[in-house]
PDB file of C-alpha atoms in Angstrom:
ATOM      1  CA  UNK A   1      10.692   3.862  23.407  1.00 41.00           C
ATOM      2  CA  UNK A   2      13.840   3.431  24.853  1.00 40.00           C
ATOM      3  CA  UNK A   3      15.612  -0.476  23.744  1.00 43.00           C
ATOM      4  CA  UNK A   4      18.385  -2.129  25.608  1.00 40.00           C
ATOM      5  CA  UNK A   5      19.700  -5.451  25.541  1.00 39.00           C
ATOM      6  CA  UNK A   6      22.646  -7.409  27.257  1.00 35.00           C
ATOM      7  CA  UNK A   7      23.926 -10.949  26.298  1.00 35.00           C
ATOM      8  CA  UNK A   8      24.560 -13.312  28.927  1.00 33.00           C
ATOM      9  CA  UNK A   9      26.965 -15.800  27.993  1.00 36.00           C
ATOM     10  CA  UNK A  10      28.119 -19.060  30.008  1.00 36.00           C
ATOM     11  CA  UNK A  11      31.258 -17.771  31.260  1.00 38.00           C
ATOM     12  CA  UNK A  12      30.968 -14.254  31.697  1.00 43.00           C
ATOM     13  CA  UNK A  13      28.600 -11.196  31.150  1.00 49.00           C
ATOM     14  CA  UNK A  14      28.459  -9.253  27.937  1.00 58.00           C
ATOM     15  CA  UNK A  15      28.095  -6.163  27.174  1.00 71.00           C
ATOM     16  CA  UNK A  16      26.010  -4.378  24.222  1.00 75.00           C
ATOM     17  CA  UNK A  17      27.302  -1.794  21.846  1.00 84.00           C
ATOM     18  CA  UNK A  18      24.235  -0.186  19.866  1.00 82.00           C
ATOM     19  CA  UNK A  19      25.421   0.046  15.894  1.00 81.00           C
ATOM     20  CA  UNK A  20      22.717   1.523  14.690  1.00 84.00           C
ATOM     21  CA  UNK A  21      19.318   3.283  16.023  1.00 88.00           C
ATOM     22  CA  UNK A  22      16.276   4.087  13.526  1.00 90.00           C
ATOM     23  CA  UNK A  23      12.954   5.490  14.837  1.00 94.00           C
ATOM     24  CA  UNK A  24       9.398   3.375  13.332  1.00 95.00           C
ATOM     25  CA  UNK A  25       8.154   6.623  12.503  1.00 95.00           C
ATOM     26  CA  UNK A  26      11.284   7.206   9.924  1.00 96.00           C
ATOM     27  CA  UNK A  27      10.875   3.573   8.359  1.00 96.00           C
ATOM     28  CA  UNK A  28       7.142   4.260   7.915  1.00 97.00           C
ATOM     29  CA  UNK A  29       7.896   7.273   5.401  1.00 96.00           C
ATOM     30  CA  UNK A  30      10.826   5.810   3.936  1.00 96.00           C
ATOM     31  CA  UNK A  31       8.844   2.998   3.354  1.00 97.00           C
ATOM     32  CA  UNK A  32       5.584   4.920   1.635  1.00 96.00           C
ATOM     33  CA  UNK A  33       8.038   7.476   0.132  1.00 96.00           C
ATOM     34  CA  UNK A  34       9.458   5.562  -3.016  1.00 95.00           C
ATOM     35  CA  UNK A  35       6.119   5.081  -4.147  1.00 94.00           C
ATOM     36  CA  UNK A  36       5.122   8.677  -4.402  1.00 94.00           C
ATOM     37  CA  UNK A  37       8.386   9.054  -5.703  1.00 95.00           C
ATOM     38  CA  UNK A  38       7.929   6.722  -8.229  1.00 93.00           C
ATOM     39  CA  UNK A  39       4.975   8.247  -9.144  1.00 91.00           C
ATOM     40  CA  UNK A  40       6.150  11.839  -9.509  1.00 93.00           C
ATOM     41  CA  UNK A  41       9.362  10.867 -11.555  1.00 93.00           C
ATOM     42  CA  UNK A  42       7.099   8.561 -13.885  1.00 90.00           C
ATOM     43  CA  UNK A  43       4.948  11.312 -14.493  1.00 90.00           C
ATOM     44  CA  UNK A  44       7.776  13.848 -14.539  1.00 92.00           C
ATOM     45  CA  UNK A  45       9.435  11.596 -17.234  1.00 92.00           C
ATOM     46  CA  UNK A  46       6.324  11.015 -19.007  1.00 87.00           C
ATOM     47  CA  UNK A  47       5.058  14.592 -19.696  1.00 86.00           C
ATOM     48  CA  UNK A  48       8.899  15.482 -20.553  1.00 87.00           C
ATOM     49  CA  UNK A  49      10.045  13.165 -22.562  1.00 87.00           C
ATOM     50  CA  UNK A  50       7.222  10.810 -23.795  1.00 84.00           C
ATOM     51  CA  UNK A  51       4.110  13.392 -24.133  1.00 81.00           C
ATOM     52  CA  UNK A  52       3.226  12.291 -27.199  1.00 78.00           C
ATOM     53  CA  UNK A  53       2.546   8.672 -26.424  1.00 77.00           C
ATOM     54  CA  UNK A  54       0.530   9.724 -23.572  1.00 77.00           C
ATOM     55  CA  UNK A  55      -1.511  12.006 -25.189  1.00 74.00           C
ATOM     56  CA  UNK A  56      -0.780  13.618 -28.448  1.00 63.00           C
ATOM     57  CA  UNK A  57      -2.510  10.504 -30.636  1.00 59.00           C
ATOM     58  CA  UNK A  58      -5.891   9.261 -31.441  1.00 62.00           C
ATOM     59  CA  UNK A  59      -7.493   6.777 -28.982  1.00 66.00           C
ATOM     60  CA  UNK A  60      -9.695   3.902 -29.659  1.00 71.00           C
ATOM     61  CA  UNK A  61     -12.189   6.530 -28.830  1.00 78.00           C
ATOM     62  CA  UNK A  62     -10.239   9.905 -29.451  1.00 74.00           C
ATOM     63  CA  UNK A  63      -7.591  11.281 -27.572  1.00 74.00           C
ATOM     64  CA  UNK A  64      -7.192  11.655 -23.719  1.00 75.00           C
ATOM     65  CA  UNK A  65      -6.842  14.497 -21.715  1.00 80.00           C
ATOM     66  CA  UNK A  66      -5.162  12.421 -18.855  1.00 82.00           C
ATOM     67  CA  UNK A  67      -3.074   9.689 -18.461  1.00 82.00           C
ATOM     68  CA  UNK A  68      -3.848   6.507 -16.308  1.00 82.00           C
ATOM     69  CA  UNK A  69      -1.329   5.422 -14.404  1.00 84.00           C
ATOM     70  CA  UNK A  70      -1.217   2.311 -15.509  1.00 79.00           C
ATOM     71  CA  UNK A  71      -0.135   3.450 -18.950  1.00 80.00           C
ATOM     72  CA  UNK A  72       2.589   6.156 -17.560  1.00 83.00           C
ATOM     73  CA  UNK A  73       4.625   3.519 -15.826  1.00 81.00           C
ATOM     74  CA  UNK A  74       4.418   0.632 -18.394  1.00 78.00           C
ATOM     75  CA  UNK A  75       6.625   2.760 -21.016  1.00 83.00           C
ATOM     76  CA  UNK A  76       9.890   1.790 -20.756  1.00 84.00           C
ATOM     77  CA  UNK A  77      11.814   4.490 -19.289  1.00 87.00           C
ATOM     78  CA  UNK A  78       8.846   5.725 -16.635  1.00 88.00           C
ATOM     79  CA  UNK A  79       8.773   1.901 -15.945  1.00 87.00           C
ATOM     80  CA  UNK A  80      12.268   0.982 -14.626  1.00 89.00           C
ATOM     81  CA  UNK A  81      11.837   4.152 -12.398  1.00 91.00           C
ATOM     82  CA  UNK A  82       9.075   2.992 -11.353  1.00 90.00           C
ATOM     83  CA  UNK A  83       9.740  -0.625 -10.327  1.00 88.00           C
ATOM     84  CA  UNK A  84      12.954   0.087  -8.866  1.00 91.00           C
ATOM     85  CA  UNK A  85      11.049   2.395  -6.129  1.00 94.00           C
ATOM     86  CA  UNK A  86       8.359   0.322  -5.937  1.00 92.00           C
ATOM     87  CA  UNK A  87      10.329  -2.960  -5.130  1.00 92.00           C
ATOM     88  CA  UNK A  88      12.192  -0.825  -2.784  1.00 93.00           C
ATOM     89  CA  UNK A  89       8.600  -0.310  -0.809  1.00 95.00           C
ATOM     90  CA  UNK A  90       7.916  -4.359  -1.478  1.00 96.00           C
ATOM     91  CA  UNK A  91      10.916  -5.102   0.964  1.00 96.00           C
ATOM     92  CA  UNK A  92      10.294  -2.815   3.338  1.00 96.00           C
ATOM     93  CA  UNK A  93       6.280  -3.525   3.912  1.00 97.00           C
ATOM     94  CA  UNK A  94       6.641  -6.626   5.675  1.00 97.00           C
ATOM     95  CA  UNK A  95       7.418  -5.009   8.866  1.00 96.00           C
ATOM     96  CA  UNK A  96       4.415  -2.376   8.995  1.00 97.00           C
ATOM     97  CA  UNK A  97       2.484  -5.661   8.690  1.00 97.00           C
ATOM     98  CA  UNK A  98       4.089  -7.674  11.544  1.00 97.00           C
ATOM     99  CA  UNK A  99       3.250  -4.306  13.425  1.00 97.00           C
ATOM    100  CA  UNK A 100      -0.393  -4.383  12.853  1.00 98.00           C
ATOM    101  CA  UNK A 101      -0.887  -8.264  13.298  1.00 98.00           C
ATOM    102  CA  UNK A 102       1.046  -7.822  16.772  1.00 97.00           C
ATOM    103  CA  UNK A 103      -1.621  -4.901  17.611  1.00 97.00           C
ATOM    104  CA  UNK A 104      -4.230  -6.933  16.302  1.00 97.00           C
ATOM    105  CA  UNK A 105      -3.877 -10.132  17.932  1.00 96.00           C
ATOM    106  CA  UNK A 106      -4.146  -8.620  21.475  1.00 95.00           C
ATOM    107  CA  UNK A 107      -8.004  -7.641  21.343  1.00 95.00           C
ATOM    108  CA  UNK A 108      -9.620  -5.625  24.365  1.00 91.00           C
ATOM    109  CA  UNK A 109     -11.493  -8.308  25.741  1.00 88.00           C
ATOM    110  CA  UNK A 110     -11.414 -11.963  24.957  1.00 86.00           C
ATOM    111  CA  UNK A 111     -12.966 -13.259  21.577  1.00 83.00           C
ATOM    112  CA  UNK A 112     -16.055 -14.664  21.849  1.00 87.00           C
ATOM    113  CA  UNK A 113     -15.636 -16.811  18.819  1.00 91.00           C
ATOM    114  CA  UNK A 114     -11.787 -17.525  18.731  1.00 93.00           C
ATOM    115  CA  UNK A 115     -11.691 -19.526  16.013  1.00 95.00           C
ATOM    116  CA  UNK A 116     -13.129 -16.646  13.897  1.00 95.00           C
ATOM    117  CA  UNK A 117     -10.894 -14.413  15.539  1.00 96.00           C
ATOM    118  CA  UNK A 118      -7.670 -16.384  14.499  1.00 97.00           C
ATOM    119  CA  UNK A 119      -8.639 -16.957  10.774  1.00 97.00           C
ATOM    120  CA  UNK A 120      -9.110 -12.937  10.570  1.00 97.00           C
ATOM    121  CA  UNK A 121      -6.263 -12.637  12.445  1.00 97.00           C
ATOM    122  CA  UNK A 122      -4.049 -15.222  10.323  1.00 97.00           C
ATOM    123  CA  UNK A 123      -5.701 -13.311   6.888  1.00 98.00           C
ATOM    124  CA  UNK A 124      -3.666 -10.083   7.864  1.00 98.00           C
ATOM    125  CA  UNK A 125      -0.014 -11.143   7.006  1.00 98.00           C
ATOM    126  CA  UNK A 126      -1.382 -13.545   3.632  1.00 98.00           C
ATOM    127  CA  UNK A 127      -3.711 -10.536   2.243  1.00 98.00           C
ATOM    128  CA  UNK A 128      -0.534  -8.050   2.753  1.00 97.00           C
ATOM    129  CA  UNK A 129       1.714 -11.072   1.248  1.00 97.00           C
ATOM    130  CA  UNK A 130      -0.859 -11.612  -1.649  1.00 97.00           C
ATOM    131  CA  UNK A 131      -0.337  -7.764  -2.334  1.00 96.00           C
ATOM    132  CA  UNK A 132       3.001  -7.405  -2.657  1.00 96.00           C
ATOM    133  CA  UNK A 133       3.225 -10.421  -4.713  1.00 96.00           C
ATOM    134  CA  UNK A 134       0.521  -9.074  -6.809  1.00 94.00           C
ATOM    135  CA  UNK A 135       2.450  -5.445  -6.935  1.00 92.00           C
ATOM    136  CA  UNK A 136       5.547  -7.490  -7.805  1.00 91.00           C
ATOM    137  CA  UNK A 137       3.926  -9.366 -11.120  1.00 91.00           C
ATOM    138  CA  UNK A 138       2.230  -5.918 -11.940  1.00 85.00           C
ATOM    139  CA  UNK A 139       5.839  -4.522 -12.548  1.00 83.00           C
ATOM    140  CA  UNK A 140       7.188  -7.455 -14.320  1.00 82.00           C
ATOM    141  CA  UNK A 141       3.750  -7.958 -16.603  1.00 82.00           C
ATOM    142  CA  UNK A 142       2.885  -4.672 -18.040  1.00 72.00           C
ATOM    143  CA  UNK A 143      -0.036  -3.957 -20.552  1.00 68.00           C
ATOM    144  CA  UNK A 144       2.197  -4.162 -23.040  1.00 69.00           C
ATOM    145  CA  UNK A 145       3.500  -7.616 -22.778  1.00 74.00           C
ATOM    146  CA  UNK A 146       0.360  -9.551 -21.983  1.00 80.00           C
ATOM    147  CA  UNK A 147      -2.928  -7.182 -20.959  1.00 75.00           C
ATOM    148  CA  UNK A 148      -5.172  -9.592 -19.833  1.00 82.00           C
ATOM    149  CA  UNK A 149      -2.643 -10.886 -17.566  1.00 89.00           C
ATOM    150  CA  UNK A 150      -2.201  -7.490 -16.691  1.00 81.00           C
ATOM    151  CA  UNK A 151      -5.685  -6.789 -15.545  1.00 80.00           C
ATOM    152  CA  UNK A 152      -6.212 -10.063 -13.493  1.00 89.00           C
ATOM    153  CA  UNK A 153      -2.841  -9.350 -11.529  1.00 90.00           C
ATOM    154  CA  UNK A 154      -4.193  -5.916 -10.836  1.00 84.00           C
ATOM    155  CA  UNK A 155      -7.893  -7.576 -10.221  1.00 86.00           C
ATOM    156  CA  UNK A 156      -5.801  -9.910  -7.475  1.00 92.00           C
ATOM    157  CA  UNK A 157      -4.083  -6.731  -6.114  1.00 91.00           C
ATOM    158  CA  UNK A 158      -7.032  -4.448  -5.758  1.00 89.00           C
ATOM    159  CA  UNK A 159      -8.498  -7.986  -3.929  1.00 92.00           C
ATOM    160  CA  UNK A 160      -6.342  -8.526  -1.474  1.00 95.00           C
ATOM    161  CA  UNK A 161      -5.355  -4.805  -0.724  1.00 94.00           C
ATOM    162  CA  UNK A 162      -9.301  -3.936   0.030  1.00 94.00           C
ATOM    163  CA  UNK A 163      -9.138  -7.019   2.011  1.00 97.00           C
ATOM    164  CA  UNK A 164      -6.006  -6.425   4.267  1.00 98.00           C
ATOM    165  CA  UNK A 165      -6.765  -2.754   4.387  1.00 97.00           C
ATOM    166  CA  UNK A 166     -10.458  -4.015   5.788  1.00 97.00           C
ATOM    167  CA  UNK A 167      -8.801  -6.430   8.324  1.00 98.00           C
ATOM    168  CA  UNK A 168      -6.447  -4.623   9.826  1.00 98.00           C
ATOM    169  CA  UNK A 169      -9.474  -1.576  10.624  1.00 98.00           C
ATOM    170  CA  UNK A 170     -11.837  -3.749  11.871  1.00 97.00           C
ATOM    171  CA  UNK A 171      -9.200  -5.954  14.582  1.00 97.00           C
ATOM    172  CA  UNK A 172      -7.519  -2.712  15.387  1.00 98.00           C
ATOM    173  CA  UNK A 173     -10.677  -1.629  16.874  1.00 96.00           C
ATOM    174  CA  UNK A 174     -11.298  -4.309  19.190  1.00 95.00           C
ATOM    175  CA  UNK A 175      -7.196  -4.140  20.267  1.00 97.00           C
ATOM    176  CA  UNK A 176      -6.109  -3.366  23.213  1.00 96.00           C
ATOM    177  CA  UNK A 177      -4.012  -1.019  21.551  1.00 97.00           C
ATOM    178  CA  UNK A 178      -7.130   1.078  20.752  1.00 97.00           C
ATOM    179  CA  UNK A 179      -8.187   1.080  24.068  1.00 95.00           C
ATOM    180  CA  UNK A 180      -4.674   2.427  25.998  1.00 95.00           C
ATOM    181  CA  UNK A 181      -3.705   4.804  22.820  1.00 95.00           C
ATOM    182  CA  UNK A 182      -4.811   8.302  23.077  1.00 94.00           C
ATOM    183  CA  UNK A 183      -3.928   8.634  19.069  1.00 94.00           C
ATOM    184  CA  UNK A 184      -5.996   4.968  18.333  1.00 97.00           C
ATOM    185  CA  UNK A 185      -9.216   6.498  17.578  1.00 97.00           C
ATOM    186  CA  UNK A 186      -8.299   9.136  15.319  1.00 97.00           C
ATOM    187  CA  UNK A 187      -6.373   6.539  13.457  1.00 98.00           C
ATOM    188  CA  UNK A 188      -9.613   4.112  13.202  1.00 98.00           C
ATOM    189  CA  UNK A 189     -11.999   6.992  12.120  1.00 98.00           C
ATOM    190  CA  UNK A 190      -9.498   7.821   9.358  1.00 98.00           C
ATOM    191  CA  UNK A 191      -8.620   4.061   8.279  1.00 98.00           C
ATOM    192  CA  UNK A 192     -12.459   3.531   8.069  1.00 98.00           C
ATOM    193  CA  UNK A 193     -12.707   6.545   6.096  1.00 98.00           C
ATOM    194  CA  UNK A 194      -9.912   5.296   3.290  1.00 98.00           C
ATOM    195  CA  UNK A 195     -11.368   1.840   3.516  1.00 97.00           C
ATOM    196  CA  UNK A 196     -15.108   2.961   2.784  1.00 97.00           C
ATOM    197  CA  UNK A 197     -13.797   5.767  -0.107  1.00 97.00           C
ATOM    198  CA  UNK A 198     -11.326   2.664  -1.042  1.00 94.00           C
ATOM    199  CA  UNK A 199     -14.362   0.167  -1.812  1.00 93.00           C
ATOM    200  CA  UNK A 200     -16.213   3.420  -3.510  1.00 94.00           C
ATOM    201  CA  UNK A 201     -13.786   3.949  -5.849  1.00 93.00           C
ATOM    202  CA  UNK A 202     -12.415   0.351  -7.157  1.00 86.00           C
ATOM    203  CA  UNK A 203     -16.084  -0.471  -8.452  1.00 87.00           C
ATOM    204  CA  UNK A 204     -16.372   2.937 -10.011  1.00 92.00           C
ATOM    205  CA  UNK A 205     -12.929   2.267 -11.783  1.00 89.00           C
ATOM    206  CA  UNK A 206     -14.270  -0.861 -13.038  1.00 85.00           C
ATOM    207  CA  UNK A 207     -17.443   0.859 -14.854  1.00 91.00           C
ATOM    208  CA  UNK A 208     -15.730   4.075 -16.330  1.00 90.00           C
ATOM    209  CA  UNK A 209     -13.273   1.198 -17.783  1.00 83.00           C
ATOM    210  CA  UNK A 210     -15.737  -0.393 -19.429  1.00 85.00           C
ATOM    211  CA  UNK A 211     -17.432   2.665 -20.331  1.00 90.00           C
ATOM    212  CA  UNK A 212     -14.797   3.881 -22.197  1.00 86.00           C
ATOM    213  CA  UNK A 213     -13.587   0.493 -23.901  1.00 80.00           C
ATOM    214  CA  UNK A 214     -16.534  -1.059 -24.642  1.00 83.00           C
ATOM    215  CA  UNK A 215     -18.981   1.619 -25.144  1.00 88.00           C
ATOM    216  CA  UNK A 216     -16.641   3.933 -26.533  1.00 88.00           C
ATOM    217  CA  UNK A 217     -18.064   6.851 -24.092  1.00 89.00           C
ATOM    218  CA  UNK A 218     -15.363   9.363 -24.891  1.00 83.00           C
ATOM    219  CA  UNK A 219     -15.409  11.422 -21.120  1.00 87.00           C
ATOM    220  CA  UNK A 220     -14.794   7.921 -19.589  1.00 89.00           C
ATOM    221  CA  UNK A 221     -11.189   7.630 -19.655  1.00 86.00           C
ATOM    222  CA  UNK A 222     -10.433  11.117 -18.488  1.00 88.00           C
ATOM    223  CA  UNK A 223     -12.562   9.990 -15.013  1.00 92.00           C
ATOM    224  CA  UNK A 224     -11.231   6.664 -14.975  1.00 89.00           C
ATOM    225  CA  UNK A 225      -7.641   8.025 -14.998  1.00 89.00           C
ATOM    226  CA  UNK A 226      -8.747  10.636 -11.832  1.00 93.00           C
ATOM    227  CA  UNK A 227     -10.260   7.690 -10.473  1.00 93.00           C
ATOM    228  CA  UNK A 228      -7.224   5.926 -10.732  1.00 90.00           C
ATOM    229  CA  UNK A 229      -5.229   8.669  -9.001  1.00 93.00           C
ATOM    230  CA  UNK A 230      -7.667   8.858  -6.194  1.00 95.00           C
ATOM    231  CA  UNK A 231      -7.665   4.991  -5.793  1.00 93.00           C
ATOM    232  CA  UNK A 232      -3.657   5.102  -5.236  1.00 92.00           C
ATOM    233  CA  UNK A 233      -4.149   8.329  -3.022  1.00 95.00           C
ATOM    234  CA  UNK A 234      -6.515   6.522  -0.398  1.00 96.00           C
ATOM    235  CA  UNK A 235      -4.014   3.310  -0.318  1.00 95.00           C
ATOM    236  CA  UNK A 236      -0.758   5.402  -0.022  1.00 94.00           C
ATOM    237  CA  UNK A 237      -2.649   7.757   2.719  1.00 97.00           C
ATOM    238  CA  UNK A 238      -3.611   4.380   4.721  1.00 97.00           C
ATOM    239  CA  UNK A 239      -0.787   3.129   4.941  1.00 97.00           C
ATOM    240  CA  UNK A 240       0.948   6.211   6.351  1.00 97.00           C
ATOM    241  CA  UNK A 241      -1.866   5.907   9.362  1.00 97.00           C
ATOM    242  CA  UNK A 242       0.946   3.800  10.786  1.00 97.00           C
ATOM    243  CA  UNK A 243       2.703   6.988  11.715  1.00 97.00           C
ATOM    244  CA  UNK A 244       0.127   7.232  14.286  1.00 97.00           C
ATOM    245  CA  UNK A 245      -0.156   3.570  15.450  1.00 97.00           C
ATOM    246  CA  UNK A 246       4.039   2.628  15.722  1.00 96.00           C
ATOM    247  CA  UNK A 247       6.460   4.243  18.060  1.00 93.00           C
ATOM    248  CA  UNK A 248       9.231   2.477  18.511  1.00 92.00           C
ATOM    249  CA  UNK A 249      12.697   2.183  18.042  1.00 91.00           C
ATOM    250  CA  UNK A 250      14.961  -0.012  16.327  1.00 89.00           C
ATOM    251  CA  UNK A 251      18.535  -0.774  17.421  1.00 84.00           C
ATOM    252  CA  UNK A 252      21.084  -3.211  15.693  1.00 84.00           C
ATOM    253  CA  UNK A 253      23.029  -4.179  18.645  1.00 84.00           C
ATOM    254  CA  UNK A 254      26.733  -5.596  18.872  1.00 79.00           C
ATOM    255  CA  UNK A 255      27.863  -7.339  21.983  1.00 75.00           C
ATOM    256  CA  UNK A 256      30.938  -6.894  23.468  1.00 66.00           C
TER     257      UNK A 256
END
């Protein structure tokens, strides 16, 4: 998509001068990037330099064969890795999301119950703002420093992430955007896909977690950590489905 823009001023006509030109499809993976990055190094860093924290001691319930996630990027040097990257992703979100509400809120045919439709509609940007604020007190409150308060900010992310990743499915289906895009259905059946695997796997986290902790079931941990690694799979690989949805192109413009 080809952008152009002139400034008309009172006096006389102005010309623009494009600065700087950046295709959506290149701020989509530079925005999911940092977080596989920050995944990689932390676990790079981890099994390098911090192995035997990870794994190499005795357990409430005996010793791990796999790490959670969680626990790799709450020790210090995996964690300021990890948050720098992360935070990086934080800023950059915000316009994926202003993407899908603009899809969203042009539906194929009118609502038939409009109020409905705007509160779903108006729930897109606060779930994806109750995320990142959610992401943002998971990397400032580790398990370290207070757990509980650990678990409910990750309670309120999982939350509102299963809740924004729901919306966004179920209006982008009745867009008009669906409806004109040859690539919009292959993006729905795959978004439904990582939703319904999405609300699979949080519940199964959940019960592993206790297994292990509570009940002291020794396998436990090892599935809650693949669990884990699954869970962050499915979100990552939904939120790249906006390579399919977004083609644009961004332009910072100067006028002459």
């Amino acid at each position: 998509m080809t952008c152009s823009a002139i400034v008309v001023g009172t006096v006389e006509k102005r010309t623009s001068r494009v600065l700087l030109s950046l295709s959506s499809k290149v701020y989509i993976v530079v925005t999911v990037t940092p977080v596989v990055l920050a995944l990689l190094l932390s676990f790079f860093i981890g099994f390098g330099a911090d192995y035997d924290t990870l794994l190499n001691y005795e357990w409430t319930c005996g010793k791990a064969l796999l790490p959670s996630i969680s626990r790799i990027i709450n020790l210090p040097k995996e964690r300021t890795v990890c948050n720098l990257l992360v935070l990086f992703h934080v800023v950059l979100r915000p316009l994926i999301t202003a993407h899908y509400y603009n899809i969203c809120r042009q539906p194929t045919y009118t609502a038939k119950h409009p109020i409905i439709f705007l509160l779903l509609l108006k729930a897109i940007p606060l779930s994806s703002f109750a995320e990142l604020a959610f992401t943002i007190a998971l990397t400032v409150v580790g398990e370290r420093e207070n757990p509980n308060l650990h678990v409910v900010f990750f309670c309120g992310f999982c939350v509102s992430t299963n809740l924004y990743l729901l919306l966004v499915t179920v209006l982008f289906r009745f867009s008009r955007h669906y409806s004109i895009h040859d690539n919009a259905p292959r993006s729905f059946k795959i978004k439904t896909f990582l939703v319904a695997a999405n609300f699979l796997l949080l519940p199964s986290i959940s019960i592993f977690f206790v297994l292990y902790w509570q009940f002291c079931v020794k396998f436990a941990y090892n599935v809650f950590a693949l669990l884990e690694y699954a869970t962050v799979f499915t979100m990552l690989s939904y939120h790249s489905t906006a390579y399919m949805d977004i083609n644009l192109t961004y332009k910072l413009i100067a006028t002459k």
